[in-house]
Amino acid sequence: MIKEKFDVMGMTCAACVAHVEKSVSKLEGVNSVHVNLLNNSMTVSFDELKLGADIIEKSVSDAGYEAHIQSAEASSATNFYSKIENIKDEQKKMRTRLIVSIVFLVLLLYISMGHMLGIPFPAKIDLMEHPLLASLLQLWLTLPIIYANRRYFITGFKTLFKASPNMDSLIAIGSSAAFIYGLFAIYKIWTATTHGDFETMMKFSHDLYFESGATILTLITLGKYLEAKSKSRTSDAITHLMDLAPKTANVIRNKIEFELPIEEVVVNDMVIVRPGQRVPVDGQIISGSSSVDESALTGESMPVFKDKGDTVLSASINKSGSFTLRATKVGDDTTLSQIIHLVEEASASKAPISKLADQISAVFVPVVIGIAILASSVFFFLGYPFDFALSIGIAVLVISCPCALGLATPVAIMVGTGKGAEHGILIKSAESLEIGHKIDTVVLDKTGTLTEGKPAVTDILVSSIVNQQQLLEIAASLEKPSEHPLAEAILMEAEKQAISIKPVENFQAIPGKGIEGTIDGKKYVAGNLKLMTERNIDLLKFASLADKFADEGKTPLYIANESEVLGIIAVADVLKPSSIEAVRQLQALGLNVVMLTGDHAKTAAAIQSQLGISQVIAEVLPQDKDKEISKLQASGKIVAMIGDGINDAPALTRANLGIAIGAGTDIAIESADIVLMRSDLMDAVTTLRLSKAVMQNIKQNLFWAFFYNIIGIPLAAGVFYEMLGWKLNPMFAAAAMSLSSVTVVLNALRLLRFKPSISELSGITQNNK
């Protein structure tokens, strides 16, 4: 199976989406097909041994549309920019169509309705004085409007004749009916003029309907133009990201510096990044150092210091010093390109909530055409004039709006995923967003998710013999040759306090107990209680203090000479600064928070008391994490798992929603549904809030789309005419239809105001408004 993307031209509504998907899904070898109305694209998974892209393109053509496979050689950025350019080009064309339509419509309304408003104009074009000339003039003014909007007729009738009518078909039928009736009226006026039948002349000169058809086309074009302008804003977040990427890079080859287009940079190229420049590709610093602003990619507001050996990401900003990097990821493999790719994938995917709209869209247009014909026929056979019955049918055709149904979900998904990317949250699919708002239980892996994932010195207690600096000097010197995990924490603390390391003689590691060695001719040991007991070293007051540290989840390390303990250094995997607040905010959202850890129950209980978590699952073997997720699911919970390690991957896959910390392993990120670019648990809170906001927005859009059609179509069909005298003019129907699509898009754009979670609990309510 392979997956290919296609650009699809000619789609205007949800009915188009349904027809294209139905046509392609019938092909033998097609596994899945997803069509996106918002960006006019289609993603097809198919067996390349059974069919090719050309057959898929022909299938789309047979349905009345046009499809072209996207270039495999073009980067995600290139394809995205191409779409943006197409949208801008479409906006320009729509604007031209709108200007032409408005200019001629104003003249047409002046001729057709000026006398009713008492506006003076030449007698030669007065309907009362010269009905035939005035009627022909209205026809001539209508023709440019029809020509400017010919796309509705070309696409609408093409899809109608291929038995897959869409929104354009409704517009084409409705406006054509008005236009044809106008031609019929001119014929009747001409024959009446020839025979001197003044009554017939007056009757038909006031029922030309040219202005109705022209107004329908103009109002719908106005709606489409506003819709196109609004839709272009849905990708603002990604466009902003892409604009950050530099177009060139300063590359060193054969000791000579070249300025090359970014497309020509290859893996292992040496790239110089100077102060104020943006990093052109992902890479590893091989010389120099600097503070780098990664806020555009990760949402991290503070610049991050980068030194030799550190990784830097494309599109981040070099704030101060110069450095040289070795390119590790270029082109479509860079972090920026992957973000764009993920957002496009998520935007192209479908949320399960949209299934009902899809099913209705598949039959919507034929049903509407049937209702229009039925309504017109009923009123005609009830004895109403033909023009009255015709206006009923036209109103039904132009008020119905599958566009709103088709846009309800994708616009919200596009804005939501783009907004997530803006804050360093990468959402892989629309389904992930939908599941997010249903989550009732969040399982947090301890190491690397709640904690820093590496030990750090938390406490230093000394006896009367030494001070803190002297104790740390002895401990760091002893630990320098050691390979124990705690050694790194002590050495880092010594480096932080600028304490020098002394040479150690006769160093010996005592497995499971500690280490010993000689410093400046004196023998010292560092280790656990067991080692102190074996050496008969006096623990003094430190035994009870060590127990207190153990109760707090810390590991006490005794430092002693040959006779007594000099002090204790406590080491622990400390909580991240934001973990306590993140847990508190998750609980404030009504979620049950569970900590999952392989630690001893005593250590887990200490972390639990700091975090205020009600449920802890401790002493879990790495291979059993997914089993614990299954147990929670079996009890009826909808579970989100948040982790970062290789051993978290099965649990991330098993959970209803897997969220990987971005600084975690590639395997964890690959297994997750959502990736957090920063190692900050507050972003998980933002993710779940964003999910709720997007789903609420989709529900509002779908409600409006269904409500509008449920109320609008019966009103246009004259259901209330006999009882209440309510009748909808086709021109008002067209205005209402245009407004419905614009309303859905504008509602989705409210998500652009979404703010990430802040550190105060009071901010939750504020940010959800």
Short mmCIF file of C-alpha atoms in Angstrom, two decimals, residues 443 596 622 624-630 633 639-642 646-659 671:
data_model
loop_
_atom_site.label_atom_id
_atom_site.label_comp_id
_atom_site.label_asym_id
_atom_site.label_seq_id
_atom_site.Cartn_x
_atom_site.Cartn_y
_atom_site.Cartn_z
CA VAL A 443 -1.99 8.66 33.21
CA LEU A 596 2.54 5.35 36.70
CA PRO A 622 8.40 -1.46 31.87
CA ASP A 624 3.61 -4.06 32.03
CA LYS A 625 2.76 -0.37 31.59
CA ASP A 626 0.33 -1.04 28.75
CA LYS A 627 -1.40 -3.69 30.90
CA GLU A 628 -2.13 -1.04 33.53
CA ILE A 629 -3.66 1.16 30.82
CA SER A 630 -5.83 -1.78 29.74
CA GLN A 633 -9.93 1.05 30.17
CA VAL A 639 -7.47 7.18 29.06
CA ALA A 640 -4.81 9.61 27.89
CA MET A 641 -1.24 8.42 28.48
CA ILE A 642 1.59 10.96 28.68
CA ILE A 646 11.03 3.79 24.82
CA ASN A 647 9.23 1.72 27.47
CA ASP A 648 6.27 4.12 27.26
CA ALA A 649 5.64 3.37 23.56
CA PRO A 650 3.34 0.33 24.10
CA ALA A 651 1.31 2.25 26.69
CA LEU A 652 1.03 5.29 24.39
CA THR A 653 -0.30 3.00 21.65
CA ARG A 654 -2.69 1.21 24.02
CA ALA A 655 -4.21 4.41 25.46
CA ASN A 656 -7.21 6.07 23.84
CA LEU A 657 -4.95 9.09 23.37
CA GLY A 658 -1.15 8.91 23.46
CA ILE A 659 0.72 12.14 24.19
CA SER A 671 3.70 5.81 18.93
#
